[in-house]
Short mmCIF file of C-alpha atoms and ligand atoms in Angstrom, two decimals:
data_model
loop_
_atom_site.label_atom_id
_atom_site.label_comp_id
_atom_site.label_asym_id
_atom_site.label_seq_id
_atom_site.Cartn_x
_atom_site.Cartn_y
_atom_site.Cartn_z
CA MET A 18 0.00 0.00 0.00
CA ILE A 19 1.35 3.36 -0.97
CA ARG A 20 1.85 5.52 2.11
CA ILE A 21 2.38 9.22 2.54
CA ASN A 22 5.13 11.18 4.22
CA GLU A 23 3.15 11.79 7.41
CA ASN A 24 5.22 14.82 8.26
CA PHE A 25 3.11 16.66 5.70
CA THR A 26 0.06 16.15 7.91
CA LYS A 27 1.70 18.34 10.56
CA LEU A 28 1.64 21.33 8.20
CA LYS A 29 -1.05 23.97 8.16
CA ALA A 30 -3.63 23.22 5.44
CA SER A 31 -2.10 25.60 2.93
CA TYR A 32 0.90 27.82 2.36
CA LEU A 33 0.44 31.37 3.70
CA PHE A 34 0.43 33.15 0.36
CA SER A 35 -1.88 30.56 -1.23
CA ASP A 36 -4.24 31.08 1.67
CA ILE A 37 -4.23 34.83 1.12
CA ALA A 38 -4.67 34.44 -2.64
CA LYS A 39 -7.75 32.27 -2.02
CA ARG A 40 -9.28 34.85 0.32
CA VAL A 41 -8.63 37.63 -2.18
CA ALA A 42 -10.08 35.56 -5.03
CA ALA A 43 -13.22 34.88 -2.97
CA PHE A 44 -13.56 38.59 -2.21
CA GLN A 45 -13.18 39.48 -5.87
CA GLN A 46 -15.75 36.93 -6.91
CA ALA A 47 -18.23 38.35 -4.42
CA ASN A 48 -17.35 41.95 -5.35
CA PRO A 49 -16.55 41.95 -9.07
CA ASP A 50 -16.98 45.74 -9.32
CA LYS A 51 -14.28 46.50 -6.72
CA SER A 52 -10.63 46.85 -7.69
CA VAL A 53 -8.17 45.33 -5.26
CA ILE A 54 -4.66 46.74 -4.71
CA ARG A 55 -2.11 44.14 -3.69
CA LEU A 56 0.49 45.06 -1.11
CA GLY A 57 0.59 41.49 0.19
CA ILE A 58 3.00 39.03 -1.37
CA GLY A 59 6.29 40.67 -2.28
CA ASP A 60 5.85 40.45 -6.01
CA VAL A 61 7.46 43.12 -8.16
CA THR A 62 5.43 45.16 -10.61
CA GLU A 63 7.95 47.26 -12.52
CA PRO A 64 9.35 46.04 -15.86
CA LEU A 65 12.76 44.42 -16.00
CA PRO A 66 15.70 46.82 -16.29
CA GLY A 67 16.50 47.71 -19.92
CA VAL A 68 19.89 45.97 -19.75
CA CYS A 69 18.15 42.71 -18.81
CA ILE A 70 15.67 42.97 -21.68
CA GLU A 71 18.51 43.55 -24.14
CA ALA A 72 20.46 40.61 -22.75
CA LEU A 73 17.38 38.35 -22.90
CA HIS A 74 16.88 39.23 -26.57
CA ALA A 75 20.57 38.74 -27.33
CA GLY A 76 20.55 35.39 -25.50
CA ALA A 77 17.47 34.25 -27.42
CA ASP A 78 19.13 35.28 -30.70
CA GLU A 79 22.15 33.15 -29.85
CA LEU A 80 19.84 30.19 -29.33
CA SER A 81 18.41 30.79 -32.80
CA ARG A 82 21.70 30.08 -34.59
CA ARG A 83 23.39 26.68 -34.88
CA GLU A 84 26.88 28.16 -34.17
CA THR A 85 25.80 29.76 -30.90
CA PHE A 86 23.00 27.43 -29.84
CA LYS A 87 23.25 25.99 -26.32
CA GLY A 88 21.77 22.87 -24.80
CA TYR A 89 22.32 21.97 -21.16
CA GLY A 90 24.51 24.50 -19.41
CA PRO A 91 26.65 23.82 -16.35
CA GLU A 92 24.32 22.91 -13.45
CA GLN A 93 26.17 25.37 -11.23
CA GLY A 94 25.62 28.24 -13.65
CA TYR A 95 27.60 29.80 -16.49
CA ALA A 96 31.04 31.09 -15.56
CA PHE A 97 30.23 34.59 -16.86
CA LEU A 98 27.47 34.96 -14.25
CA ARG A 99 29.31 33.30 -11.36
CA GLU A 100 32.36 35.47 -12.01
CA ALA A 101 30.31 38.67 -12.15
CA VAL A 102 28.54 37.75 -8.88
CA ALA A 103 31.79 36.92 -7.08
CA LYS A 104 33.46 40.11 -8.24
CA HIS A 105 30.67 42.64 -7.72
CA ASP A 106 28.58 41.23 -4.89
CA PHE A 107 31.41 39.86 -2.76
CA GLN A 108 35.02 40.71 -3.66
CA ALA A 109 34.09 44.39 -4.14
CA ARG A 110 32.87 44.39 -0.52
CA GLY A 111 36.01 42.69 0.78
CA CYS A 112 34.47 39.19 1.00
CA ALA A 113 36.80 36.40 -0.11
CA ILE A 114 34.28 34.50 -2.23
CA ASP A 115 35.32 32.80 -5.46
CA ALA A 116 33.18 32.19 -8.52
CA ASP A 117 33.22 28.43 -7.99
CA GLU A 118 31.63 28.90 -4.56
CA ILE A 119 28.47 30.19 -6.25
CA PHE A 120 25.64 27.96 -7.43
CA VAL A 121 23.12 29.60 -9.73
CA SER A 122 19.52 28.45 -9.33
CA ASP A 123 15.96 29.31 -10.30
CA GLY A 124 15.04 30.94 -7.00
CA SER A 125 15.82 31.49 -3.36
CA LYS A 126 12.56 29.90 -2.27
CA CYS A 127 13.79 26.59 -3.75
CA ASP A 128 17.32 27.07 -2.40
CA CYS A 129 16.16 27.91 1.14
CA GLY A 130 13.77 24.98 1.02
CA ASN A 131 16.16 22.45 -0.50
CA ILE A 132 19.34 23.13 1.43
CA GLN A 133 18.18 21.29 4.55
CA GLU A 134 18.24 18.02 2.55
CA ILE A 135 22.00 17.69 2.86
CA PHE A 136 21.93 17.85 6.65
CA SER A 137 21.02 15.20 9.20
CA GLY A 138 17.36 14.58 10.02
CA ASP A 139 17.82 15.11 13.75
CA LEU A 140 19.43 18.53 13.81
CA ARG A 141 18.57 21.12 16.40
CA LEU A 142 17.01 24.06 14.56
CA ALA A 143 16.94 27.72 15.50
CA ILE A 144 14.45 29.71 13.42
CA PRO A 145 13.27 33.30 13.89
CA ASP A 146 9.65 34.14 14.63
CA PRO A 147 8.16 35.86 12.65
CA VAL A 148 9.76 34.26 9.61
CA TYR A 149 9.46 33.48 5.92
CA PRO A 150 7.35 30.30 6.21
CA VAL A 151 9.54 28.23 3.87
CA TYR A 152 12.27 27.70 6.49
CA VAL A 153 9.89 26.12 8.98
CA ASP A 154 7.63 24.24 6.56
CA THR A 155 10.48 22.50 4.73
CA ASN A 156 11.92 21.26 8.01
CA VAL A 157 8.49 20.03 9.05
CA MET A 158 8.23 18.13 5.75
CA ALA A 159 11.65 16.61 6.42
CA GLY A 160 10.54 15.36 9.83
CA ARG A 161 12.80 17.55 11.96
CA THR A 162 9.94 18.78 14.14
CA GLY A 163 7.19 17.41 16.30
CA ALA A 164 3.58 18.44 16.17
CA ASN A 165 2.33 22.00 15.98
CA VAL A 166 1.20 22.97 19.46
CA ASP A 167 -0.37 26.40 19.91
CA GLY A 168 1.11 27.65 16.67
CA ARG A 169 4.63 26.36 17.26
CA TYR A 170 6.34 23.16 16.16
CA GLN A 171 7.94 21.14 18.87
CA GLY A 172 11.65 20.69 18.44
CA ILE A 173 12.39 24.15 17.03
CA THR A 174 14.12 26.83 19.05
CA TYR A 175 12.20 29.92 18.04
CA LEU A 176 14.13 33.17 17.96
CA ASP A 177 11.61 35.80 18.97
CA SER A 178 11.69 39.10 17.08
CA THR A 179 9.59 41.57 19.00
CA PRO A 180 9.26 45.31 19.56
CA ALA A 181 11.37 44.78 22.71
CA ASN A 182 14.44 43.60 20.81
CA GLY A 183 13.91 45.85 17.78
CA TYR A 184 12.88 42.72 15.83
CA VAL A 185 16.46 41.41 15.83
CA PRO A 186 16.44 38.16 17.79
CA ALA A 187 18.89 37.50 20.59
CA ILE A 188 21.35 34.62 20.56
CA PRO A 189 19.67 31.65 22.28
CA SER A 190 20.99 30.29 25.56
CA THR A 191 20.70 26.74 24.19
CA SER A 192 22.70 25.08 21.41
CA ALA A 193 21.52 24.77 17.81
CA ASP A 194 23.05 23.13 14.76
CA LEU A 195 21.26 24.88 11.93
CA ILE A 196 20.33 28.53 12.28
CA TYR A 197 18.20 30.52 9.86
CA LEU A 198 18.73 34.28 9.64
CA CYS A 199 17.28 36.76 7.16
CA PHE A 200 18.52 40.35 6.85
CA PRO A 201 17.13 42.71 5.65
CA ASN A 202 14.34 40.77 7.23
CA ASN A 203 11.27 39.34 5.66
CA PRO A 204 8.72 40.14 7.10
CA THR A 205 9.86 42.87 9.53
CA GLY A 206 12.25 44.84 7.32
CA ALA A 207 14.72 44.95 10.25
CA VAL A 208 18.45 44.94 9.51
CA ALA A 209 21.35 43.55 11.53
CA THR A 210 24.54 45.41 12.37
CA LYS A 211 28.03 43.98 11.90
CA ALA A 212 28.30 43.43 15.67
CA GLN A 213 25.01 41.51 15.74
CA LEU A 214 26.05 39.27 12.85
CA ALA A 215 29.50 38.79 14.39
CA ALA A 216 27.80 37.49 17.55
CA TRP A 217 25.91 34.92 15.45
CA VAL A 218 29.10 33.85 13.67
CA ASP A 219 30.75 33.42 17.06
CA TYR A 220 27.78 31.38 18.34
CA ALA A 221 27.87 29.16 15.23
CA LYS A 222 31.59 28.56 15.71
CA ARG A 223 31.16 27.61 19.36
CA ASN A 224 28.38 25.16 18.45
CA LYS A 225 29.96 23.80 15.24
CA ALA A 226 26.74 25.00 13.66
CA ILE A 227 25.85 26.46 10.28
CA ILE A 228 24.02 29.73 9.64
CA LEU A 229 21.71 29.87 6.62
CA PHE A 230 21.76 33.56 5.79
CA ASP A 231 18.98 34.77 3.52
CA ALA A 232 20.04 38.06 1.94
CA ALA A 233 17.39 38.21 -0.79
CA TYR A 234 16.65 41.87 0.07
CA GLU A 235 20.27 43.04 0.22
CA ALA A 236 19.82 45.48 -2.68
CA TYR A 237 17.54 47.61 -0.49
CA ILE A 238 20.19 48.43 2.10
CA ARG A 239 20.94 52.15 2.07
CA ASP A 240 22.61 52.57 5.47
CA PRO A 241 26.37 52.32 4.76
CA GLN A 242 27.01 50.78 8.19
CA ILE A 243 24.82 47.74 7.52
CA PRO A 244 26.56 44.65 6.10
CA HIS A 245 25.19 43.34 2.80
CA SER A 246 26.60 39.87 3.23
CA ILE A 247 27.38 37.64 6.18
CA PHE A 248 30.75 37.11 4.54
CA GLU A 249 31.65 40.66 5.54
CA ILE A 250 32.03 39.16 9.02
CA GLU A 251 35.39 37.62 9.81
CA GLY A 252 35.21 33.85 10.12
CA ALA A 253 31.83 33.54 8.39
CA ARG A 254 33.32 31.44 5.60
CA ASP A 255 33.60 28.59 8.09
CA VAL A 256 30.03 28.74 9.38
CA ALA A 257 27.68 30.25 6.81
CA ILE A 258 25.80 29.75 3.58
CA GLU A 259 24.23 32.78 1.89
CA PHE A 260 21.15 32.98 -0.33
CA ARG A 261 20.72 35.77 -2.87
CA SER A 262 18.13 36.40 -5.50
CA PHE A 263 17.61 38.53 -8.60
CA SER A 264 13.86 38.57 -7.85
CA LYS A 265 13.67 41.63 -5.66
CA THR A 266 16.99 43.10 -6.82
CA ALA A 267 16.15 43.25 -10.52
CA GLY A 268 12.49 42.30 -10.85
CA PHE A 269 13.06 38.60 -11.64
CA THR A 270 10.12 37.12 -9.68
CA GLY A 271 8.67 35.81 -12.93
CA THR A 272 11.96 35.44 -14.79
CA ARG A 273 13.56 33.26 -12.08
CA CYS A 274 17.22 33.44 -11.15
CA ALA A 275 19.04 33.30 -7.82
CA PHE A 276 22.19 31.90 -6.31
CA ILE A 277 23.55 30.33 -3.19
CA VAL A 278 27.08 30.85 -1.84
CA ILE A 279 28.77 27.91 -0.15
CA PRO A 280 32.40 28.51 0.79
CA LYS A 281 34.70 25.59 0.13
CA THR A 282 35.98 25.87 3.72
CA LEU A 283 32.54 25.12 5.19
CA LYS A 284 32.37 21.74 6.95
CA ALA A 285 29.66 19.57 8.46
CA TYR A 286 30.20 16.32 10.33
CA ASP A 287 29.08 12.69 10.16
CA THR A 288 28.22 10.58 13.20
CA THR A 289 31.88 9.59 13.67
CA GLY A 290 32.84 13.26 13.82
CA GLN A 291 34.56 13.24 10.45
CA ALA A 292 34.32 16.57 8.61
CA HIS A 293 32.78 16.77 5.13
CA SER A 294 32.75 19.60 2.60
CA VAL A 295 29.27 21.15 2.48
CA HIS A 296 30.17 22.60 -0.92
CA ALA A 297 30.84 19.10 -2.25
CA LEU A 298 27.59 17.74 -0.79
CA TRP A 299 25.54 20.54 -2.31
CA ASN A 300 27.34 20.18 -5.62
CA ARG A 301 26.38 16.49 -5.61
CA ARG A 302 22.77 17.29 -4.79
CA HIS A 303 22.50 20.23 -7.20
CA SER A 304 24.00 18.39 -10.18
CA THR A 305 21.73 15.40 -9.54
CA LYS A 306 18.48 17.31 -9.13
CA PHE A 307 18.93 20.49 -11.16
CA ASN A 308 19.78 21.20 -14.78
CA GLY A 309 20.58 24.87 -14.65
CA VAL A 310 18.84 28.16 -15.35
CA SER A 311 18.19 28.99 -19.00
CA TYR A 312 20.97 30.74 -20.89
CA PRO A 313 19.06 33.95 -21.77
CA VAL A 314 17.99 34.34 -18.15
CA GLN A 315 21.56 34.01 -16.90
CA LYS A 316 22.65 36.55 -19.54
CA ALA A 317 19.95 38.90 -18.24
CA ALA A 318 21.08 38.39 -14.65
CA ALA A 319 24.72 39.07 -15.55
CA ALA A 320 23.67 42.32 -17.26
CA ILE A 321 22.84 43.92 -13.92
CA TYR A 322 26.56 43.96 -13.09
CA THR A 323 27.45 46.31 -15.96
CA GLU A 324 27.74 49.98 -15.08
CA LEU A 325 24.42 50.75 -16.72
CA GLY A 326 22.84 47.68 -15.14
CA ARG A 327 23.90 48.77 -11.69
CA ARG A 328 22.37 52.20 -12.28
CA GLN A 329 19.12 50.69 -13.48
CA VAL A 330 18.90 48.35 -10.49
CA ARG A 331 19.52 51.26 -8.18
CA GLU A 332 16.73 53.24 -9.85
CA MET A 333 14.33 50.33 -9.51
CA THR A 334 15.10 49.65 -5.86
CA ASP A 335 14.98 53.40 -5.12
CA TYR A 336 11.54 53.48 -6.69
CA TYR A 337 10.22 50.77 -4.36
CA LEU A 338 11.96 52.40 -1.39
CA GLY A 339 10.15 55.63 -2.37
CA ASN A 340 6.89 53.67 -2.04
CA ALA A 341 8.09 52.33 1.32
CA LYS A 342 8.70 55.86 2.57
CA LEU A 343 5.15 56.88 1.65
CA ILE A 344 3.76 53.81 3.40
CA ARG A 345 5.78 54.49 6.55
CA GLU A 346 4.61 58.11 6.64
CA ALA A 347 0.97 57.22 6.05
CA VAL A 348 0.94 54.47 8.65
CA THR A 349 2.62 56.68 11.22
CA SER A 350 0.20 59.52 10.58
CA LEU A 351 -2.63 57.09 11.31
CA GLY A 352 -1.16 56.63 14.80
CA LEU A 353 0.30 53.16 14.18
CA SER A 354 3.94 52.37 14.86
CA CYS A 355 5.99 50.57 12.24
CA VAL A 356 9.52 49.41 11.44
CA GLY A 357 11.24 48.49 8.19
CA GLY A 358 10.91 50.22 4.85
CA GLU A 359 14.21 52.09 5.16
CA ASN A 360 16.63 49.34 4.15
CA ALA A 361 13.97 46.87 3.06
CA PRO A 362 10.85 46.83 0.87
CA TYR A 363 8.59 45.69 3.73
CA ILE A 364 6.92 47.76 6.42
CA TRP A 365 6.00 45.91 9.60
CA VAL A 366 3.06 47.60 11.22
CA ASN A 367 2.21 47.12 14.86
CA THR A 368 -1.60 47.09 14.82
CA GLY A 369 -1.86 45.78 18.35
CA GLY A 370 -4.81 43.54 17.45
CA ASP A 371 -5.71 40.32 15.66
CA SER A 372 -3.72 40.36 12.43
CA TRP A 373 -6.17 38.33 10.32
CA ALA A 374 -8.98 40.65 11.49
CA PHE A 375 -6.90 43.64 10.37
CA PHE A 376 -6.21 41.91 7.05
CA ASP A 377 -9.96 41.33 6.56
CA ARG A 378 -10.73 44.92 7.49
CA LEU A 379 -8.29 46.28 4.90
CA LEU A 380 -9.58 43.88 2.26
CA ASN A 381 -13.26 44.52 2.92
CA ASP A 382 -13.18 48.24 3.70
CA ALA A 383 -10.24 49.43 1.57
CA GLN A 384 -9.78 46.65 -1.00
CA VAL A 385 -6.12 46.59 -0.10
CA VAL A 386 -4.25 43.33 0.47
CA CYS A 387 -1.59 43.17 3.17
CA THR A 388 -0.08 40.12 4.86
CA PRO A 389 -1.28 39.21 8.35
CA GLY A 390 1.65 38.93 10.75
CA ALA A 391 0.31 35.76 12.36
CA GLY A 392 1.00 33.99 9.08
CA PHE A 393 4.71 34.42 9.75
CA GLY A 394 4.61 32.99 13.26
CA ARG A 395 3.28 33.55 16.73
CA CYS A 396 5.35 36.72 17.28
CA GLY A 397 3.82 38.14 14.12
CA GLU A 398 0.44 38.38 15.82
CA GLY A 399 -0.56 42.01 16.39
CA HIS A 400 1.23 43.05 13.19
CA VAL A 401 0.69 43.19 9.45
CA ARG A 402 3.27 43.43 6.69
CA ILE A 403 2.75 45.98 3.94
CA SER A 404 4.82 45.47 0.82
CA ALA A 405 6.26 48.38 -1.16
CA PHE A 406 6.14 46.35 -4.38
CA ASN A 407 3.59 48.08 -6.56
CA SER A 408 3.36 51.10 -8.82
CA ARG A 409 3.55 54.54 -7.20
CA ASP A 410 0.00 55.30 -8.29
CA ASN A 411 -1.34 52.12 -6.73
CA VAL A 412 0.55 52.74 -3.48
CA ILE A 413 -0.82 56.29 -3.26
CA ALA A 414 -4.35 55.06 -3.98
CA ALA A 415 -3.99 52.22 -1.46
CA LEU A 416 -2.80 54.58 1.28
CA ALA A 417 -5.73 56.94 0.67
CA ARG A 418 -8.14 54.00 0.89
CA ILE A 419 -6.50 52.70 4.07
CA ALA A 420 -6.67 56.13 5.71
CA HIS A 421 -10.34 56.43 4.79
CA ALA A 422 -11.16 52.93 6.05
CA LEU A 423 -9.30 53.25 9.35
CA LYS A 424 -10.75 56.67 10.15
CA ARG A 425 -14.29 55.38 9.83
C1 LIG B 2 7.07 37.31 0.30
O1 LIG B 2 6.10 37.99 0.01
O2 LIG B 2 7.38 37.03 1.47
C2 LIG B 2 7.92 36.81 -0.81
O3 LIG B 2 7.52 37.35 -2.02
C3 LIG B 2 7.84 35.38 -0.90
C4 LIG B 2 8.92 34.84 -1.75
O4 LIG B 2 9.88 35.54 -2.10
O5 LIG B 2 8.81 33.65 -2.05
#
């Protein structure tokens, strides 16, 4: 008899953003005359930078000619992209990362979800709360947790991010083997200082642990004191893996391209205590299960590292940060406190009440979609996340509607 992976039965019925999409679809069906503005899921709205469009066309043209046609590419990504990433994203910031430590993929969601596969099934996990749900759910699927009791899975050390700690979780007093961190943070928009990251690197070293550092929103950092990569911290090469994405940096949510950085010095251990290269394990997994990102898409991704590409990316991220500023100001003027939106495209609003009720209120009374904080974890209750990813006109219209609805 075919049997299921029963770990899946521990999960909530559906993924947070699918849940929200269903509620919005139901609302739209019941109210076909009302236009909904989406500031929920962090999906970009602005067209790809011009350099990317040109590179996509050029890549497609190459595929149209026998002499330049390409079949399977290297699973790890084309050298031209890996070299550009290593040079501009890391070496330029003083991080000793080489091109062959970069694995190109079709998205950070997949990378963050898949990476746990190469580690033991009985690891001790430390995961922030609130958090991007993929970190928790994929570990639940893999059987690393117990049941969900009162909104929390047994077996996870939750790292609380609250108003009291400025939404940057403290180092736990207990040991963990695999630690998830995300800065600039999704959902709170909080950023971590060098000293805070250095404390995590030190903790990981003491525990022979690994930090999974999600830096998908790095391009939104404007404060020059804030590190863009965990590899800016001394010693991080021995304890960290970093996830980066072109989705929010260059508008690739639909185009799909990301990468993961695994230093060759990073080790994990077997039951006898023997050290193994994590890079080699991931390379084995990646080349078995993945056949690379399409050539034109990698060409488009590489184009953002040209001088013009960098300018265009800056313009695009500035545009969304301009939206974030408007959202922050509007929310504050309504008497609600918020964080984020300065070095991140998300604004984390402290509503003080039930977050799904607030979500419903905005949907029903303002036809604006936000993301209820409770969907990101227990500490997210009392908050909602507002995304800056939309056109300026839509953000301005949404804020006017929210103001009207909340003043009623
Ligand atoms: C979010 O809204 O949290 C993100 O768009 C989700 C993702 O990047 O997968």
